[in-house]
Coordinates of C-alpha atoms in Angstrom, one line a residue:
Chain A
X1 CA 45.2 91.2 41.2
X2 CA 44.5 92.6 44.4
X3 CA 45.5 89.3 46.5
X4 CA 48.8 89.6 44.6
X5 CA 49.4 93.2 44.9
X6 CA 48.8 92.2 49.0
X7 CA 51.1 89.0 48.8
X8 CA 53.4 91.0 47.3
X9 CA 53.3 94.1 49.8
X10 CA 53.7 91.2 52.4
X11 CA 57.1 90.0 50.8
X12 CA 58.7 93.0 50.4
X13 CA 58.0 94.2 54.3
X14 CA 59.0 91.0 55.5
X15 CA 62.1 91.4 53.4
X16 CA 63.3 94.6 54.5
X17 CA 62.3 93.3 58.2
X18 CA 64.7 90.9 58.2
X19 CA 67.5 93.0 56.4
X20 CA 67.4 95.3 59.5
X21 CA 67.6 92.6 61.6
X22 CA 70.1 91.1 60.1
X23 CA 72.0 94.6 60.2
X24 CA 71.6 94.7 64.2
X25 CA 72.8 91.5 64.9
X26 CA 75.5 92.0 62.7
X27 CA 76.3 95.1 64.0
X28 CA 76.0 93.6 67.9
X29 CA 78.1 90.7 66.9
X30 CA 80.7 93.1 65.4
X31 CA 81.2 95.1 69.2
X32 CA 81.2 92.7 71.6
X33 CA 84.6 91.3 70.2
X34 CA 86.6 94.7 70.5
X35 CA 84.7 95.5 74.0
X36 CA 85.5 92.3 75.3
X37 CA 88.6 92.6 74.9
X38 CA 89.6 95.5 76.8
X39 CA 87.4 93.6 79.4
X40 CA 89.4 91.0 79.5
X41 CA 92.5 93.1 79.8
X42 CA 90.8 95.6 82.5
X43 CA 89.1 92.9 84.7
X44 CA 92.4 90.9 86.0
X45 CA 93.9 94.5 86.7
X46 CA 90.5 94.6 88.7
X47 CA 90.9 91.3 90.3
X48 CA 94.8 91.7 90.5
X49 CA 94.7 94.8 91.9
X50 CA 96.5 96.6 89.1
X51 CA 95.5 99.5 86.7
X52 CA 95.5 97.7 83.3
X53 CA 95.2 99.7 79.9
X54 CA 93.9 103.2 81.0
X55 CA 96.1 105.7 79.3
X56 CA 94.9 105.3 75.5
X57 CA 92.7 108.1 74.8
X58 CA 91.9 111.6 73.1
X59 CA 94.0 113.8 74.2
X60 CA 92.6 114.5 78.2
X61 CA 89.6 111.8 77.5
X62 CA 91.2 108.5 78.3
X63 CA 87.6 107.0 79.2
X64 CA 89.2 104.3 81.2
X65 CA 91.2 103.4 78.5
X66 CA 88.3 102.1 76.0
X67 CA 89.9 103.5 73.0
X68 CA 92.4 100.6 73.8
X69 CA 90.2 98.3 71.7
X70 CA 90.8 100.5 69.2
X71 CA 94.5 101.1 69.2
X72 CA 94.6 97.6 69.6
X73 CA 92.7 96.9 65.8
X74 CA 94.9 99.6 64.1
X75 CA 98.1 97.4 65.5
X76 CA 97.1 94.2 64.1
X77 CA 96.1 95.7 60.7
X78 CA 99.2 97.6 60.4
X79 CA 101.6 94.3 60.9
X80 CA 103.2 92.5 58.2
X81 CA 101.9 89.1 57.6
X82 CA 103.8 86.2 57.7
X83 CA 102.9 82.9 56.5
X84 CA 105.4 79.8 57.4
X85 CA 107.3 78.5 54.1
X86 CA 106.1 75.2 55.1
X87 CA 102.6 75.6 55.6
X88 CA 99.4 74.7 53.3
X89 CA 98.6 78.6 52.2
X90 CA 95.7 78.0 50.7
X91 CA 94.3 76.2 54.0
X92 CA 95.7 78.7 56.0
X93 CA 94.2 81.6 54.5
X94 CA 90.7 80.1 54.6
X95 CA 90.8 78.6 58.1
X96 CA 90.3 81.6 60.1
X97 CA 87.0 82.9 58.2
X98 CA 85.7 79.4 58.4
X99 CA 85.3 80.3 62.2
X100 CA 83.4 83.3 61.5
X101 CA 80.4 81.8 59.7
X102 CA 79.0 79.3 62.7
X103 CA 79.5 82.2 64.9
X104 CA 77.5 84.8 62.6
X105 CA 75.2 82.1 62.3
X106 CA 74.2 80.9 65.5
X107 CA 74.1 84.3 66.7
X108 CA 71.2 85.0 64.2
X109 CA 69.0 82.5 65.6
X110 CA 68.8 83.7 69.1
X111 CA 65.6 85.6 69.8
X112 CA 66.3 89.2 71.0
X113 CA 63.3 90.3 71.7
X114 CA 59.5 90.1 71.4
X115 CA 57.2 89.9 68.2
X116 CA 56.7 93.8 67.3
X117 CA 53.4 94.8 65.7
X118 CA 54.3 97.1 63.1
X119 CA 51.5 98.4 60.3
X120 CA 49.4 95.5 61.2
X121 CA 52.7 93.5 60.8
X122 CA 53.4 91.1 63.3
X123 CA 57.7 90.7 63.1
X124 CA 59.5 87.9 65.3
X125 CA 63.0 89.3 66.3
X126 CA 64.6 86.4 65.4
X127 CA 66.9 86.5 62.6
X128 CA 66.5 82.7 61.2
X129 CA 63.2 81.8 62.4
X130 CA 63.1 78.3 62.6
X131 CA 60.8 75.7 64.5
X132 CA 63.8 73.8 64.9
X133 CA 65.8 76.7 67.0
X134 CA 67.8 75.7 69.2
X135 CA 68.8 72.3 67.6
X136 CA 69.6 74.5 64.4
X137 CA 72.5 76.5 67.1
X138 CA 73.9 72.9 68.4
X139 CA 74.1 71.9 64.7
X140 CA 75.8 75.0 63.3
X141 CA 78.0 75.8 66.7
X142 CA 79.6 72.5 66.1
X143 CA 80.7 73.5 62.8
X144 CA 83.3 75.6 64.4
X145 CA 85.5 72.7 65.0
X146 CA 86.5 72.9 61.6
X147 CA 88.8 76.3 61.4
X148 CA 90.6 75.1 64.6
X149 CA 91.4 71.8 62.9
X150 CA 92.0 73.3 59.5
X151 CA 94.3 75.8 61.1
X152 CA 96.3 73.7 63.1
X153 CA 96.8 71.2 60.2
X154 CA 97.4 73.9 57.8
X155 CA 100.4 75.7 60.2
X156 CA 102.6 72.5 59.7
X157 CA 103.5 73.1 63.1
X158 CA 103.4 70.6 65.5
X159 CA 102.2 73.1 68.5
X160 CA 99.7 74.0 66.3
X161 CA 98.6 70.5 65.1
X162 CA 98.9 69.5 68.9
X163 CA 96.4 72.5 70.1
X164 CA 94.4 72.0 67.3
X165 CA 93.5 68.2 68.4
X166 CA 93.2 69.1 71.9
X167 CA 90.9 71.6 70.9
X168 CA 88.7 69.7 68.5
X169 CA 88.4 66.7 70.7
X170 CA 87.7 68.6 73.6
X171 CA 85.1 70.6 71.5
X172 CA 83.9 67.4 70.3
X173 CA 83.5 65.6 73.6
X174 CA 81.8 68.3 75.5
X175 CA 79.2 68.9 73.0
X176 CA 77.8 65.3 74.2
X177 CA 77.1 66.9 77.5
X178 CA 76.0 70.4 76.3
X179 CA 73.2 68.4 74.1
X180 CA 72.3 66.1 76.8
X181 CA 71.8 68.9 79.1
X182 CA 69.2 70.7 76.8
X183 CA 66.7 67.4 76.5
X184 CA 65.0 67.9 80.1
X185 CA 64.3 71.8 78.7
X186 CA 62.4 69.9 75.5
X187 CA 60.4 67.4 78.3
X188 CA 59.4 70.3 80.2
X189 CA 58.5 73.3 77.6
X190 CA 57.5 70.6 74.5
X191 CA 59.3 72.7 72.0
X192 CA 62.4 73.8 69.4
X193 CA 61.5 77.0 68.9
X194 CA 63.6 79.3 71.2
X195 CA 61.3 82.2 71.6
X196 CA 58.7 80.1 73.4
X197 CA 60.6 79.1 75.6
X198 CA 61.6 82.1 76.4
X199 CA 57.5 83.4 76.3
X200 CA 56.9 80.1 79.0
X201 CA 59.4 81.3 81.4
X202 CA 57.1 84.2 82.3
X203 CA 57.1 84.2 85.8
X204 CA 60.5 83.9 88.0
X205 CA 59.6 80.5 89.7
X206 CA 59.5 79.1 85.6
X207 CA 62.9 79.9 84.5
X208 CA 65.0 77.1 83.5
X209 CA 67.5 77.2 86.0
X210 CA 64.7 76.6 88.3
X211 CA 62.7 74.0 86.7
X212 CA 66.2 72.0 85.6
X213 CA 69.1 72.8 87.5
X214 CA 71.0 70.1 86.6
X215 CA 71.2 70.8 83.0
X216 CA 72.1 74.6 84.0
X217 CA 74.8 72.8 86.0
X218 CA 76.1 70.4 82.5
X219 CA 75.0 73.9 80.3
X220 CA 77.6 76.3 82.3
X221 CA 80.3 74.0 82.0
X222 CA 80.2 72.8 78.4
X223 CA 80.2 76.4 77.6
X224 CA 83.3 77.5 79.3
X225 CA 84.9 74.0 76.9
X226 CA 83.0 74.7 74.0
X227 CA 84.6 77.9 73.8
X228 CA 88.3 76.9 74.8
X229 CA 88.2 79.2 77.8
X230 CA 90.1 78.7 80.8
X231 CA 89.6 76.6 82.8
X232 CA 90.1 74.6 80.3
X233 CA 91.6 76.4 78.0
X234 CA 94.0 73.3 77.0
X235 CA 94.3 74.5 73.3
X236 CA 96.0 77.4 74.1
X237 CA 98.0 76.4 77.4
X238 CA 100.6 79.2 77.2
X239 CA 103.2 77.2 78.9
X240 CA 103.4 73.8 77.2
X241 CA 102.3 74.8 73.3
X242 CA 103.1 78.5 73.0
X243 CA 99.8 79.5 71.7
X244 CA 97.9 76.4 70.6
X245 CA 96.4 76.8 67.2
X246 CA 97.1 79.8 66.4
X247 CA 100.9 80.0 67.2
X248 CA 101.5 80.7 63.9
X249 CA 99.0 83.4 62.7
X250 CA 99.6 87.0 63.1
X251 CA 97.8 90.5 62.4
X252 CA 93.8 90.1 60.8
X253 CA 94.2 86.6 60.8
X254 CA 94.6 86.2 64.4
X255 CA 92.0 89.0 64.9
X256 CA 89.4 86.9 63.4
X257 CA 90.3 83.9 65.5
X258 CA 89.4 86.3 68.5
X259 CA 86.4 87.5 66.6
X260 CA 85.1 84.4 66.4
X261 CA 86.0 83.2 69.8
X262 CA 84.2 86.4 71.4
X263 CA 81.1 86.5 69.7
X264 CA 80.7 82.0 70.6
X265 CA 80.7 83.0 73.8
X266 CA 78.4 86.1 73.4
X267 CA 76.4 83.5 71.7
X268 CA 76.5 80.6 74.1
X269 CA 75.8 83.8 77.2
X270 CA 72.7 84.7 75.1
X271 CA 71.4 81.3 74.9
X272 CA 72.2 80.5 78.6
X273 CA 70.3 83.8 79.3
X274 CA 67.8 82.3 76.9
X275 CA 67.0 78.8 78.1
X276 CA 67.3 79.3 82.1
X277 CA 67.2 83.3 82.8
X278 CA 64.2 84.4 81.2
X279 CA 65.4 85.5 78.0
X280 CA 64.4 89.0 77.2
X281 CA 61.6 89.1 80.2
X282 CA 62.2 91.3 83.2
X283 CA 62.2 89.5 86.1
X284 CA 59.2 90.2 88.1
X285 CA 57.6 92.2 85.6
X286 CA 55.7 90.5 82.9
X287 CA 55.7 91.2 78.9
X288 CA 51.8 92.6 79.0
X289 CA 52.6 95.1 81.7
X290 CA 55.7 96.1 80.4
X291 CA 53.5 97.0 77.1
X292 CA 50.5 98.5 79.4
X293 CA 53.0 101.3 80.8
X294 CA 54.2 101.9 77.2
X295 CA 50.9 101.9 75.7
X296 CA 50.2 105.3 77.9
X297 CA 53.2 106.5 76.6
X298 CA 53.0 106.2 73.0
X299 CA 49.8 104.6 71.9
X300 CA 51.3 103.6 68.2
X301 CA 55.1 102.4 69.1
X302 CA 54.6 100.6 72.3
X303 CA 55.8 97.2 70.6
X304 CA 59.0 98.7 69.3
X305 CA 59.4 100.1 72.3
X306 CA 58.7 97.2 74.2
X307 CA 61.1 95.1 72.1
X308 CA 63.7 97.5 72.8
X309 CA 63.9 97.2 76.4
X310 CA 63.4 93.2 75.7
X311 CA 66.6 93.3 73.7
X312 CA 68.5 95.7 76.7
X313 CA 67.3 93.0 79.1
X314 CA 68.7 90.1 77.5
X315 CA 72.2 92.0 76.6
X316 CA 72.1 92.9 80.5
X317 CA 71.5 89.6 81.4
X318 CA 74.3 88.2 78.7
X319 CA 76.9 90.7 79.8
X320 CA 76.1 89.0 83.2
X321 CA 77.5 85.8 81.8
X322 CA 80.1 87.3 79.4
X323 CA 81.6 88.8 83.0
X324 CA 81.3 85.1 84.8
X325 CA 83.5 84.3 81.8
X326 CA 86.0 86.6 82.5
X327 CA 85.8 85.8 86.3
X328 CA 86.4 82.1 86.3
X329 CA 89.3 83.0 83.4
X330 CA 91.1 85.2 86.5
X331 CA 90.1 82.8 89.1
X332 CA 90.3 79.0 88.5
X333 CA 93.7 77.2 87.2
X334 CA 93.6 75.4 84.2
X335 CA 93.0 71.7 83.9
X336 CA 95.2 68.9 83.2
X337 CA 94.2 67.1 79.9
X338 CA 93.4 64.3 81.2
X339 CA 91.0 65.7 84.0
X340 CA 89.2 67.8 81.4
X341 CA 88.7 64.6 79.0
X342 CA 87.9 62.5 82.3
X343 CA 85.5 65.1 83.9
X344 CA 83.4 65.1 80.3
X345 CA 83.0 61.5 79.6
X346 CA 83.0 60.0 83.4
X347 CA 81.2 62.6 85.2
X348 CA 79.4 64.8 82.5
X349 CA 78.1 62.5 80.5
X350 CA 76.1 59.8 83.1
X351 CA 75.2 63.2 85.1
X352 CA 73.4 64.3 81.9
X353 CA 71.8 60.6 81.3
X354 CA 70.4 60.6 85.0
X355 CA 69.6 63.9 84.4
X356 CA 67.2 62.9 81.4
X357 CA 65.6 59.8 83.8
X358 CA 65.3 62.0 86.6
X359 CA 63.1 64.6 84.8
X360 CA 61.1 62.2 83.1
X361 CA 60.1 60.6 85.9
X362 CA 59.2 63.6 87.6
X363 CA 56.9 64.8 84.8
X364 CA 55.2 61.5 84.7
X365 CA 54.7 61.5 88.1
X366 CA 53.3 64.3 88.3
X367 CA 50.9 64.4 84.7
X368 CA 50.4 60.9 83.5
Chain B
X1 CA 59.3 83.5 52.6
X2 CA 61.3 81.0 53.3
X3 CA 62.5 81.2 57.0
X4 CA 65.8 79.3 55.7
X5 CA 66.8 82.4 53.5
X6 CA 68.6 84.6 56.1
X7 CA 70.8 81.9 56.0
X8 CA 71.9 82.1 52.8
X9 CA 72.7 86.0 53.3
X10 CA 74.4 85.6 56.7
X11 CA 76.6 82.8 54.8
X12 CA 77.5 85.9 52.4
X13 CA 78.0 88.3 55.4
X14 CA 80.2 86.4 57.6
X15 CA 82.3 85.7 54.3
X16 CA 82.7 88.9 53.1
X17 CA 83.9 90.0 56.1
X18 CA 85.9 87.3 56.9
X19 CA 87.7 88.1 53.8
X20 CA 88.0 91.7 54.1
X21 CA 89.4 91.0 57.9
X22 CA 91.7 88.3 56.6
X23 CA 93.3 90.1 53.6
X24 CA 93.3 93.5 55.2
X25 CA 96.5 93.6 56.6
X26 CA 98.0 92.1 53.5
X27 CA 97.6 95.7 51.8
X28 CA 98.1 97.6 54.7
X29 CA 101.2 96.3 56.8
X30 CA 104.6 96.1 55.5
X31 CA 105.8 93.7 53.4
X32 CA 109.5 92.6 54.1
X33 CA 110.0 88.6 53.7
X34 CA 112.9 87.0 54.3
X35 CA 113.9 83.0 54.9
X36 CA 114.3 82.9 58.8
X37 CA 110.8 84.6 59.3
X38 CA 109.2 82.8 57.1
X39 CA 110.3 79.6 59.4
X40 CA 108.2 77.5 61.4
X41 CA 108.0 78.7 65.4
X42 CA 109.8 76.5 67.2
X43 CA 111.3 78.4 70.0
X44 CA 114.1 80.3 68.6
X45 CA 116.1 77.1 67.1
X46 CA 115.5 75.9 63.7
X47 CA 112.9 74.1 62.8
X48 CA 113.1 70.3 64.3
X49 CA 110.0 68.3 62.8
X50 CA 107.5 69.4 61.0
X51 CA 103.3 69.0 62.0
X52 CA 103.2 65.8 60.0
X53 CA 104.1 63.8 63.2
X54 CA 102.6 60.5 64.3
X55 CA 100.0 61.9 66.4
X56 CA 98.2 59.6 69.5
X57 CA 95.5 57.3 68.6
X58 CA 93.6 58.6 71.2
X59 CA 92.3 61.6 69.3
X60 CA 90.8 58.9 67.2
X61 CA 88.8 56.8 69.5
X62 CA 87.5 60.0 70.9
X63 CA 86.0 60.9 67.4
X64 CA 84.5 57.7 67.1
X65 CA 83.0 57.8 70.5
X66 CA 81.5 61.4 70.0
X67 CA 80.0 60.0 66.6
X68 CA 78.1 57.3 68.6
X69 CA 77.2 59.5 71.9
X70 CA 76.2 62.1 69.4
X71 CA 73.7 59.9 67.4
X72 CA 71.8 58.8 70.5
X73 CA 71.6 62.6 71.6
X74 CA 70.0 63.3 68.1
X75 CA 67.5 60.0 69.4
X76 CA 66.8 61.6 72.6
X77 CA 66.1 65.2 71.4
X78 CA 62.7 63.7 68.7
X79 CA 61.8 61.6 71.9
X80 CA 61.8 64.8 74.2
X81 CA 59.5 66.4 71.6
X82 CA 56.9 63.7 71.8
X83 CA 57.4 62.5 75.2
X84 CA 54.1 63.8 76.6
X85 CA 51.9 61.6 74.2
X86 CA 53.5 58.6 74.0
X87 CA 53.1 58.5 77.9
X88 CA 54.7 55.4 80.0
X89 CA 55.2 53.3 76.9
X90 CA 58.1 56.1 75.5
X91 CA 59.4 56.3 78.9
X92 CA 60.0 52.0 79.1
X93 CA 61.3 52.3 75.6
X94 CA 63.8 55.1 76.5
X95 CA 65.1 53.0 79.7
X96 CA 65.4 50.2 77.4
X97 CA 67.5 52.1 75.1
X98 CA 69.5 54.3 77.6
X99 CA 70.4 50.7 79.4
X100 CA 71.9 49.5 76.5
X101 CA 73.9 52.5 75.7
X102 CA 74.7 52.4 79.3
X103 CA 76.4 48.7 79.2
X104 CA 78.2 50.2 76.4
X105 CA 79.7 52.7 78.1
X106 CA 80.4 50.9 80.9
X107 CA 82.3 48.7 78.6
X108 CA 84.2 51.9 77.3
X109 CA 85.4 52.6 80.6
X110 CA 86.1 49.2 81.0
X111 CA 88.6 48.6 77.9
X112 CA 90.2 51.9 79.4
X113 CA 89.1 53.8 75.7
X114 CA 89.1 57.0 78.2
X115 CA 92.3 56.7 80.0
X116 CA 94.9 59.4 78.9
X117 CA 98.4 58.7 80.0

């Protein structure tokens, strides 16, 4: 009676653990889109040397124009929505929430933070906490293929059917690469599970990017094609296919494309700052002391409190990469499509094979 | 608890509001249809062919290709995991098997499966 009255007591404070994380990430997943993009509209006025959006406000508080993101929503809910005469409806109403799930998903795997002991609890933050972590992401990330597809087929367009093979096969072909270019990271730290990798990377000289560069290398440029971002952004090229997949989409629908686009590559910024930054660890400062100057602080709380500046630290070091996003967007042209399918399969693909051989070696060298 | 059951609930999440997002601005915006918006974009002239065109094989051979490069990633990634304890012998067998995937890629190139034009 008493062991089940404890089970019990267990369940139900595990249960409403992960309800509130679920809530955050949900919650974090649901900004970044609207914040990203009045970055992306305020960044080329940066790098142009223009103003951008900066007059939207409250009356005199036009807080550089943030409320933008705002106005911006209220637009696209307020427009009528057209769907083509001659395209699948059913199809093309379920396409664009089929690109929210993978993203929801793989977002919810990513460890934000440290284990908090709570009541004598210990809590992972990690949403789906799995022991096979980060091959769960590349398995449900891949899944986003399937709205693009769906919605180009289902637009009866052929811009849209054109941008919607471009995209898939280009999302197909540099996945190759992004997988290869995580297999060094299993040699070295021996495991799935992404928070500990995150707990080996304790000292600055053991981040990824250090121990494989290589596979950083593969990593940051899969990402920028994984998410269909300039430079190579061929689903969308503006001048030969209007809009790509989603010429024919308009108000919430095409919101949602964009929601699910932003919060990939808040996703794939996350686990770049995951695998080779360090995760949630300061640089330079390690997890224990972190908790040490806490623990004078508040004796009870220092874990929560700890995890919180864990979770700051790895949105700091994501927004890092969400920037180099928007960057490279303003700064590089866009490929030609057969470049981007060349680079992938001819240079991508036997660098991530050497890369595998390479670090092999070198850790048999050096421990067998 | 089963660690897979936030899944389950996210599943539900992302759908709900996927469908909220989706069919909001169906209630909201204005509804006005006529026949020439409801056409196909095509750049201000009617509507020329539709999307079921003949579309370039190549798409195809580059599905196939993924499937097969995808499969030996799936390989690599259990061998990674236990590549410590099996020592020098999971090291030959891997340059065995990366060889032969290599030849096969090489062949790829060969038969020009990756040329775009």
């Amino acid at each position: 009676m008493g062991l089940n009255a404890m089970v019990s007591e267990v369940e139900v404070f595990q249960i409403v653990a992960m309800f509130i994380k679920i809530l955050v990430v949900v919650m974090v997943c649901m900004t970044v889109p609207p914040l990203m993009v009045w970055v992306e509209r305020r960044a080329p006025a940066l790098i142009q040397r223009r103003k951008g959006p900066n007059r939207v406000g409250v009356f005199q508080f036009r807080i550089w124009g943030l409320m933008q993101a705002i106005a911006d929503a209220v637009k696209l809910i307020f427009k009528e929505e057209i769907v083509p005469a001659v395209a699948n409806r059913r199809f093309f109403h379920i396409a664009p929430m089929i690109g929210v799930i993978p993203a929801l998903l793989t977002a919810s795997a990513i460890p934000f933070g440290p284990d908090i002991e709570l009541f004598g609890y210990v809590v992972p933050l990690t949403v789906i906490n799995v022991d096979a972590g980060f091959l769960f992401i590349l398995a449900i990330s891949s899944l986003g293929v399937y709205g693009i597809t769906l919605a180009g087929w289902a637009s009866n367009n052929k811009y849209s059917l054109l941008g919607s093979l471009r995209s898939s096969a280009q999302m197909v072909s540099y996945e190759i690469p992004l997988g290869l270019s995580l297999i060094p990271l299993v040699m070295i730290f021996s495991t799935f599970k992404l928070n500990d990798i995150v707990v080996s990377q304790n000292n600055i000289l053991g981040w990824g990017v250090f121990l494989a560069p290589i596979s950083f290398f593969l990593f940051a440029i899969s990402m920028f094609a994984e998410t269909n971002r300039a430079p190579f952004d061929l689903a969308e090229a503006d001048s030969e296919l209007v809009a790509g997949f989603h010429t024919e989409f308009g108000s919430t629908k095409f919101a949602l494309f964009f929601f699910a686009e932003y919060i990939n590559m808040f996703v794939l910024s996350c686990l770049c700052a995951t695998l080779f930054f360090g995760g949630w660890q300061i640089p330079f400062v390690s997890h224990d002391t972190v908790v040490g100057i806490l623990q004078n602080i508040t004796e009870d709380y220092a874990s929560l409190l700890a995890a919180l500046v864990g979770m700051l630290t790895l949105i700091v070091k994501a927004a890092f990469f969400m920037w180099f996003f928007v960057w490279v967007r303003w700064t590089l042209p866009r490929f030609r499509y057969d470049q981007l399918m060349g680079l992938g399969w001819k240079f991508l693909l036997p660098l991530g094979l050497f890369n595998i051989a390479f670090t092999a070696l070198i850790i048999a060298w050096r421990t067998f | 608890m089963n660690p897979y059951l936030p899944v389950l609930i996210i599943i539900g999440i992302a759908l709900v509001v996927g469908f909220a997002l989706s069919s909001l601005a169906s209630f909201m915006g204005p509804k006005r249809r006529t026949a020439i918006k409801e056409e196909s974009y095509e750049c201000g002239v009617p509507q020329v062919t539709t999307g079921k065109e003949r579309m370039s094989v190549k798409f195809y051979m580059t599905a196939i290709l993924f499937i097969l490069f995808d499969i030996e990633t799936v390989f690599l990634y259990l061998w990674a995991k236990v590549f410590r304890d099996l020592g020098w012998f999971g090291i030959t067998e891997m340059a065995v098997f990366l060889l032969i995937l290599f030849a096969g890629f090489v062949y790829i190139i060969r038969r020009g499966a990756l040329e775009w034009d």
